[in-house]
């Protein structure tokens, strides 16, 4: 269900779905290796990356 929502958001916003899935997989891997707090820090950085990317595509 969550992947379906992510897929729909990616499709409507023009985000490369494969790149988005790799980012999610990376986030899960960080949780496994370094713990939740490190994953959240990296997740925030990934979120900021996607926001900046979306802004640059609008220009």
PDB file of N, CA and C in Angstrom:
ATOM      1  N   UNK A   1       0.822  -1.189   0.000  1.00  0.00           N
ATOM      2  CA  UNK A   1       0.000   0.000   0.000  1.00  0.00           C
ATOM      3  C   UNK A   1       0.872   1.262   0.000  1.00  0.00           C
ATOM      4  N   UNK A   2       1.894   1.258   0.848  1.00  0.00           N
ATOM      5  CA  UNK A   2       2.781   2.425   0.920  1.00  0.00           C
ATOM      6  C   UNK A   2       3.507   2.622  -0.406  1.00  0.00           C
ATOM      7  N   UNK A   3       3.980   1.524  -1.006  1.00  0.00           N
ATOM      8  CA  UNK A   3       4.674   1.650  -2.291  1.00  0.00           C
ATOM      9  C   UNK A   3       3.747   2.171  -3.382  1.00  0.00           C
ATOM     10  N   UNK A   4       2.484   1.803  -3.326  1.00  0.00           N
ATOM     11  CA  UNK A   4       1.524   2.312  -4.304  1.00  0.00           C
ATOM     12  C   UNK A   4       1.370   3.823  -4.176  1.00  0.00           C
ATOM     13  N   UNK A   5       1.297   4.302  -2.956  1.00  0.00           N
ATOM     14  CA  UNK A   5       1.201   5.748  -2.725  1.00  0.00           C
ATOM     15  C   UNK A   5       2.462   6.445  -3.222  1.00  0.00           C
ATOM     16  N   UNK A   6       3.619   5.877  -2.893  1.00  0.00           N
ATOM     17  CA  UNK A   6       4.892   6.461  -3.338  1.00  0.00           C
ATOM     18  C   UNK A   6       4.949   6.484  -4.863  1.00  0.00           C
ATOM     19  N   UNK A   7       4.523   5.388  -5.493  1.00  0.00           N
ATOM     20  CA  UNK A   7       4.532   5.319  -6.950  1.00  0.00           C
ATOM     21  C   UNK A   7       3.653   6.406  -7.555  1.00  0.00           C
ATOM     22  N   UNK A   8       2.462   6.595  -7.002  1.00  0.00           N
ATOM     23  CA  UNK A   8       1.548   7.617  -7.531  1.00  0.00           C
ATOM     24  C   UNK A   8       2.116   9.019  -7.366  1.00  0.00           C
ATOM     25  N   UNK A   9       2.702   9.295  -6.208  1.00  0.00           N
ATOM     26  CA  UNK A   9       3.307  10.610  -5.981  1.00  0.00           C
ATOM     27  C   UNK A   9       4.461  10.827  -6.953  1.00  0.00           C
ATOM     28  N   UNK A  10       5.305   9.814  -7.117  1.00  0.00           N
ATOM     29  CA  UNK A  10       6.445   9.924  -8.026  1.00  0.00           C
ATOM     30  C   UNK A  10       5.974  10.143  -9.458  1.00  0.00           C
ATOM     31  N   UNK A  11       4.961   9.421  -9.866  1.00  0.00           N
ATOM     32  CA  UNK A  11       4.462   9.535 -11.237  1.00  0.00           C
ATOM     33  C   UNK A  11       3.883  10.922 -11.495  1.00  0.00           C
ATOM     34  N   UNK A  12       3.123  11.442 -10.560  1.00  0.00           N
ATOM     35  CA  UNK A  12       2.493  12.745 -10.759  1.00  0.00           C
ATOM     36  C   UNK A  12       3.480  13.898 -10.645  1.00  0.00           C
ATOM     37  N   UNK A  13       4.561  13.715  -9.922  1.00  0.00           N
ATOM     38  CA  UNK A  13       5.526  14.802  -9.759  1.00  0.00           C
ATOM     39  C   UNK A  13       6.718  14.678 -10.700  1.00  0.00           C
ATOM     40  N   UNK A  14       6.762  13.622 -11.501  1.00  0.00           N
ATOM     41  CA  UNK A  14       7.836  13.462 -12.470  1.00  0.00           C
ATOM     42  C   UNK A  14       9.144  12.967 -11.882  1.00  0.00           C
ATOM     43  N   UNK A  15       9.093  12.400 -10.684  1.00  0.00           N
ATOM     44  CA  UNK A  15      10.299  11.885 -10.033  1.00  0.00           C
ATOM     45  C   UNK A  15      10.630  10.513 -10.615  1.00  0.00           C
ATOM     46  N   UNK A  16      11.894  10.258 -10.822  1.00  0.00           N
ATOM     47  CA  UNK A  16      12.343   8.952 -11.286  1.00  0.00           C
ATOM     48  C   UNK A  16      12.048   7.925 -10.198  1.00  0.00           C
ATOM     49  N   UNK A  17      11.132   7.002 -10.476  1.00  0.00           N
ATOM     50  CA  UNK A  17      10.676   6.042  -9.474  1.00  0.00           C
ATOM     51  C   UNK A  17      11.805   5.111  -9.030  1.00  0.00           C
ATOM     52  N   UNK A  18      12.655   4.691  -9.955  1.00  0.00           N
ATOM     53  CA  UNK A  18      13.764   3.803  -9.596  1.00  0.00           C
ATOM     54  C   UNK A  18      14.722   4.501  -8.635  1.00  0.00           C
ATOM     55  N   UNK A  19      15.000   5.760  -8.886  1.00  0.00           N
ATOM     56  CA  UNK A  19      15.877   6.522  -7.995  1.00  0.00           C
ATOM     57  C   UNK A  19      15.237   6.690  -6.624  1.00  0.00           C
ATOM     58  N   UNK A  20      13.936   6.908  -6.608  1.00  0.00           N
ATOM     59  CA  UNK A  20      13.216   7.035  -5.345  1.00  0.00           C
ATOM     60  C   UNK A  20      13.272   5.731  -4.549  1.00  0.00           C
ATOM     61  N   UNK A  21      13.098   4.596  -5.220  1.00  0.00           N
ATOM     62  CA  UNK A  21      13.173   3.301  -4.530  1.00  0.00           C
ATOM     63  C   UNK A  21      14.572   3.043  -3.979  1.00  0.00           C
ATOM     64  N   UNK A  22      15.598   3.433  -4.734  1.00  0.00           N
ATOM     65  CA  UNK A  22      16.968   3.272  -4.221  1.00  0.00           C
ATOM     66  C   UNK A  22      17.178   4.120  -2.980  1.00  0.00           C
ATOM     67  N   UNK A  23      16.605   5.314  -2.956  1.00  0.00           N
ATOM     68  CA  UNK A  23      16.715   6.172  -1.777  1.00  0.00           C
ATOM     69  C   UNK A  23      16.031   5.537  -0.572  1.00  0.00           C
ATOM     70  N   UNK A  24      14.864   4.954  -0.791  1.00  0.00           N
ATOM     71  CA  UNK A  24      14.147   4.283   0.297  1.00  0.00           C
ATOM     72  C   UNK A  24      14.934   3.076   0.787  1.00  0.00           C
ATOM     73  N   UNK A  25      15.498   2.303  -0.135  1.00  0.00           N
ATOM     74  CA  UNK A  25      16.302   1.143   0.247  1.00  0.00           C
ATOM     75  C   UNK A  25      17.528   1.578   1.040  1.00  0.00           C
ATOM     76  N   UNK A  26      18.139   2.669   0.633  1.00  0.00           N
ATOM     77  CA  UNK A  26      19.291   3.202   1.354  1.00  0.00           C
ATOM     78  C   UNK A  26      18.896   3.610   2.767  1.00  0.00           C
ATOM     79  N   UNK A  27      17.748   4.258   2.902  1.00  0.00           N
ATOM     80  CA  UNK A  27      17.231   4.674   4.203  1.00  0.00           C
ATOM     81  C   UNK A  27      17.033   3.458   5.113  1.00  0.00           C
ATOM     82  N   UNK A  28      16.435   2.392   4.571  1.00  0.00           N
ATOM     83  CA  UNK A  28      16.210   1.175   5.365  1.00  0.00           C
ATOM     84  C   UNK A  28      17.529   0.517   5.761  1.00  0.00           C
ATOM     85  N   UNK A  29      18.487   0.550   4.862  1.00  0.00           N
ATOM     86  CA  UNK A  29      19.800  -0.022   5.155  1.00  0.00           C
ATOM     87  C   UNK A  29      20.496   0.744   6.279  1.00  0.00           C
ATOM     88  N   UNK A  30      20.359   2.061   6.279  1.00  0.00           N
ATOM     89  CA  UNK A  30      20.960   2.882   7.336  1.00  0.00           C
ATOM     90  C   UNK A  30      20.305   2.573   8.673  1.00  0.00           C
ATOM     91  N   UNK A  31      18.979   2.377   8.678  1.00  0.00           N
ATOM     92  CA  UNK A  31      18.290   2.002   9.921  1.00  0.00           C
ATOM     93  C   UNK A  31      18.887   0.718  10.465  1.00  0.00           C
ATOM     94  N   UNK A  32      19.096  -0.252   9.574  1.00  0.00           N
ATOM     95  CA  UNK A  32      19.615  -1.553   9.988  1.00  0.00           C
ATOM     96  C   UNK A  32      21.046  -1.447  10.530  1.00  0.00           C
ATOM     97  N   UNK A  33      21.883  -0.650   9.870  1.00  0.00           N
ATOM     98  CA  UNK A  33      23.292  -0.585  10.253  1.00  0.00           C
ATOM     99  C   UNK A  33      23.586   0.399  11.381  1.00  0.00           C
ATOM    100  N   UNK A  34      22.966   1.592  11.340  1.00  0.00           N
ATOM    101  CA  UNK A  34      23.375   2.664  12.240  1.00  0.00           C
ATOM    102  C   UNK A  34      22.315   3.091  13.242  1.00  0.00           C
ATOM    103  N   UNK A  35      21.123   2.579  13.099  1.00  0.00           N
ATOM    104  CA  UNK A  35      20.069   2.943  14.030  1.00  0.00           C
ATOM    105  C   UNK A  35      19.130   3.994  13.469  1.00  0.00           C
ATOM    106  N   UNK A  36      18.054   4.202  14.182  1.00  0.00           N
ATOM    107  CA  UNK A  36      16.993   5.076  13.701  1.00  0.00           C
ATOM    108  C   UNK A  36      17.397   6.543  13.650  1.00  0.00           C
ATOM    109  N   UNK A  37      18.146   7.028  14.630  1.00  0.00           N
ATOM    110  CA  UNK A  37      18.483   8.459  14.636  1.00  0.00           C
ATOM    111  C   UNK A  37      19.347   8.832  13.430  1.00  0.00           C
ATOM    112  N   UNK A  38      20.308   7.974  13.082  1.00  0.00           N
ATOM    113  CA  UNK A  38      21.132   8.242  11.898  1.00  0.00           C
ATOM    114  C   UNK A  38      20.287   8.178  10.633  1.00  0.00           C
ATOM    115  N   UNK A  39      19.365   7.233  10.595  1.00  0.00           N
ATOM    116  CA  UNK A  39      18.497   7.107   9.425  1.00  0.00           C
ATOM    117  C   UNK A  39      17.606   8.337   9.279  1.00  0.00           C
ATOM    118  N   UNK A  40      17.119   8.857  10.393  1.00  0.00           N
ATOM    119  CA  UNK A  40      16.281  10.055  10.323  1.00  0.00           C
ATOM    120  C   UNK A  40      17.071  11.259   9.836  1.00  0.00           C
ATOM    121  N   UNK A  41      18.317  11.388  10.295  1.00  0.00           N
ATOM    122  CA  UNK A  41      19.162  12.487   9.801  1.00  0.00           C
ATOM    123  C   UNK A  41      19.355  12.367   8.290  1.00  0.00           C
ATOM    124  N   UNK A  42      19.657  11.152   7.838  1.00  0.00           N
ATOM    125  CA  UNK A  42      19.847  10.941   6.406  1.00  0.00           C
ATOM    126  C   UNK A  42      18.533  11.091   5.646  1.00  0.00           C
ATOM    127  N   UNK A  43      17.432  10.693   6.273  1.00  0.00           N
ATOM    128  CA  UNK A  43      16.125  10.854   5.644  1.00  0.00           C
ATOM    129  C   UNK A  43      15.782  12.314   5.432  1.00  0.00           C
ATOM    130  N   UNK A  44      16.109  13.145   6.399  1.00  0.00           N
ATOM    131  CA  UNK A  44      15.878  14.588   6.260  1.00  0.00           C
ATOM    132  C   UNK A  44      16.730  15.138   5.122  1.00  0.00           C
ATOM    133  N   UNK A  45      17.969  14.680   5.032  1.00  0.00           N
ATOM    134  CA  UNK A  45      18.844  15.123   3.943  1.00  0.00           C
ATOM    135  C   UNK A  45      18.282  14.683   2.590  1.00  0.00           C
ATOM    136  N   UNK A  46      17.756  13.444   2.514  1.00  0.00           N
ATOM    137  CA  UNK A  46      17.154  12.974   1.268  1.00  0.00           C
ATOM    138  C   UNK A  46      15.926  13.804   0.913  1.00  0.00           C
ATOM    139  N   UNK A  47      15.119  14.128   1.909  1.00  0.00           N
ATOM    140  CA  UNK A  47      13.923  14.947   1.687  1.00  0.00           C
ATOM    141  C   UNK A  47      14.319  16.314   1.140  1.00  0.00           C
ATOM    142  N   UNK A  48      15.341  16.914   1.727  1.00  0.00           N
ATOM    143  CA  UNK A  48      15.808  18.218   1.255  1.00  0.00           C
ATOM    144  C   UNK A  48      16.325  18.124  -0.181  1.00  0.00           C
ATOM    145  N   UNK A  49      17.005  17.005  -0.495  1.00  0.00           N
ATOM    146  CA  UNK A  49      17.486  16.789  -1.860  1.00  0.00           C
ATOM    147  C   UNK A  49      16.318  16.773  -2.844  1.00  0.00           C
ATOM    148  N   UNK A  50      15.259  16.023  -2.510  1.00  0.00           N
ATOM    149  CA  UNK A  50      14.105  15.928  -3.412  1.00  0.00           C
ATOM    150  C   UNK A  50      13.404  17.275  -3.554  1.00  0.00           C
ATOM    151  N   UNK A  51      13.331  18.042  -2.476  1.00  0.00           N
ATOM    152  CA  UNK A  51      12.707  19.366  -2.545  1.00  0.00           C
ATOM    153  C   UNK A  51      13.514  20.283  -3.466  1.00  0.00           C
ATOM    154  N   UNK A  52      14.835  20.296  -3.296  1.00  0.00           N
ATOM    155  CA  UNK A  52      15.686  21.130  -4.149  1.00  0.00           C
ATOM    156  C   UNK A  52      15.601  20.690  -5.604  1.00  0.00           C
ATOM    157  N   UNK A  53      15.548  19.390  -5.815  1.00  0.00           N
ATOM    158  CA  UNK A  53      15.441  18.875  -7.180  1.00  0.00           C
ATOM    159  C   UNK A  53      14.120  19.312  -7.814  1.00  0.00           C
ATOM    160  N   UNK A  54      13.052  19.229  -7.055  1.00  0.00           N
ATOM    161  CA  UNK A  54      11.742  19.653  -7.569  1.00  0.00           C
ATOM    162  C   UNK A  54      11.743  21.144  -7.880  1.00  0.00           C
ATOM    163  N   UNK A  55      12.379  21.940  -7.025  1.00  0.00           N
ATOM    164  CA  UNK A  55      12.451  23.386  -7.264  1.00  0.00           C
ATOM    165  C   UNK A  55      13.236  23.688  -8.536  1.00  0.00           C
ATOM    166  N   UNK A  56      14.341  22.972  -8.753  1.00  0.00           N
ATOM    167  CA  UNK A  56      15.164  23.230  -9.933  1.00  0.00           C
ATOM    168  C   UNK A  56      14.447  22.813 -11.211  1.00  0.00           C
ATOM    169  N   UNK A  57      13.575  21.826 -11.149  1.00  0.00           N
ATOM    170  CA  UNK A  57      12.828  21.408 -12.334  1.00  0.00           C
ATOM    171  C   UNK A  57      11.728  22.400 -12.672  1.00  0.00           C
ATOM    172  N   UNK A  58      11.265  23.151 -11.693  1.00  0.00           N
ATOM    173  CA  UNK A  58      10.221  24.145 -11.932  1.00  0.00           C
ATOM    174  C   UNK A  58      10.753  25.391 -12.624  1.00  0.00           C
ATOM    175  N   UNK A  59      12.062  25.624 -12.522  1.00  0.00           N
ATOM    176  CA  UNK A  59      12.640  26.843 -13.107  1.00  0.00           C
ATOM    177  C   UNK A  59      12.694  26.787 -14.599  1.00  0.00           C
TER     178      UNK A  59
END
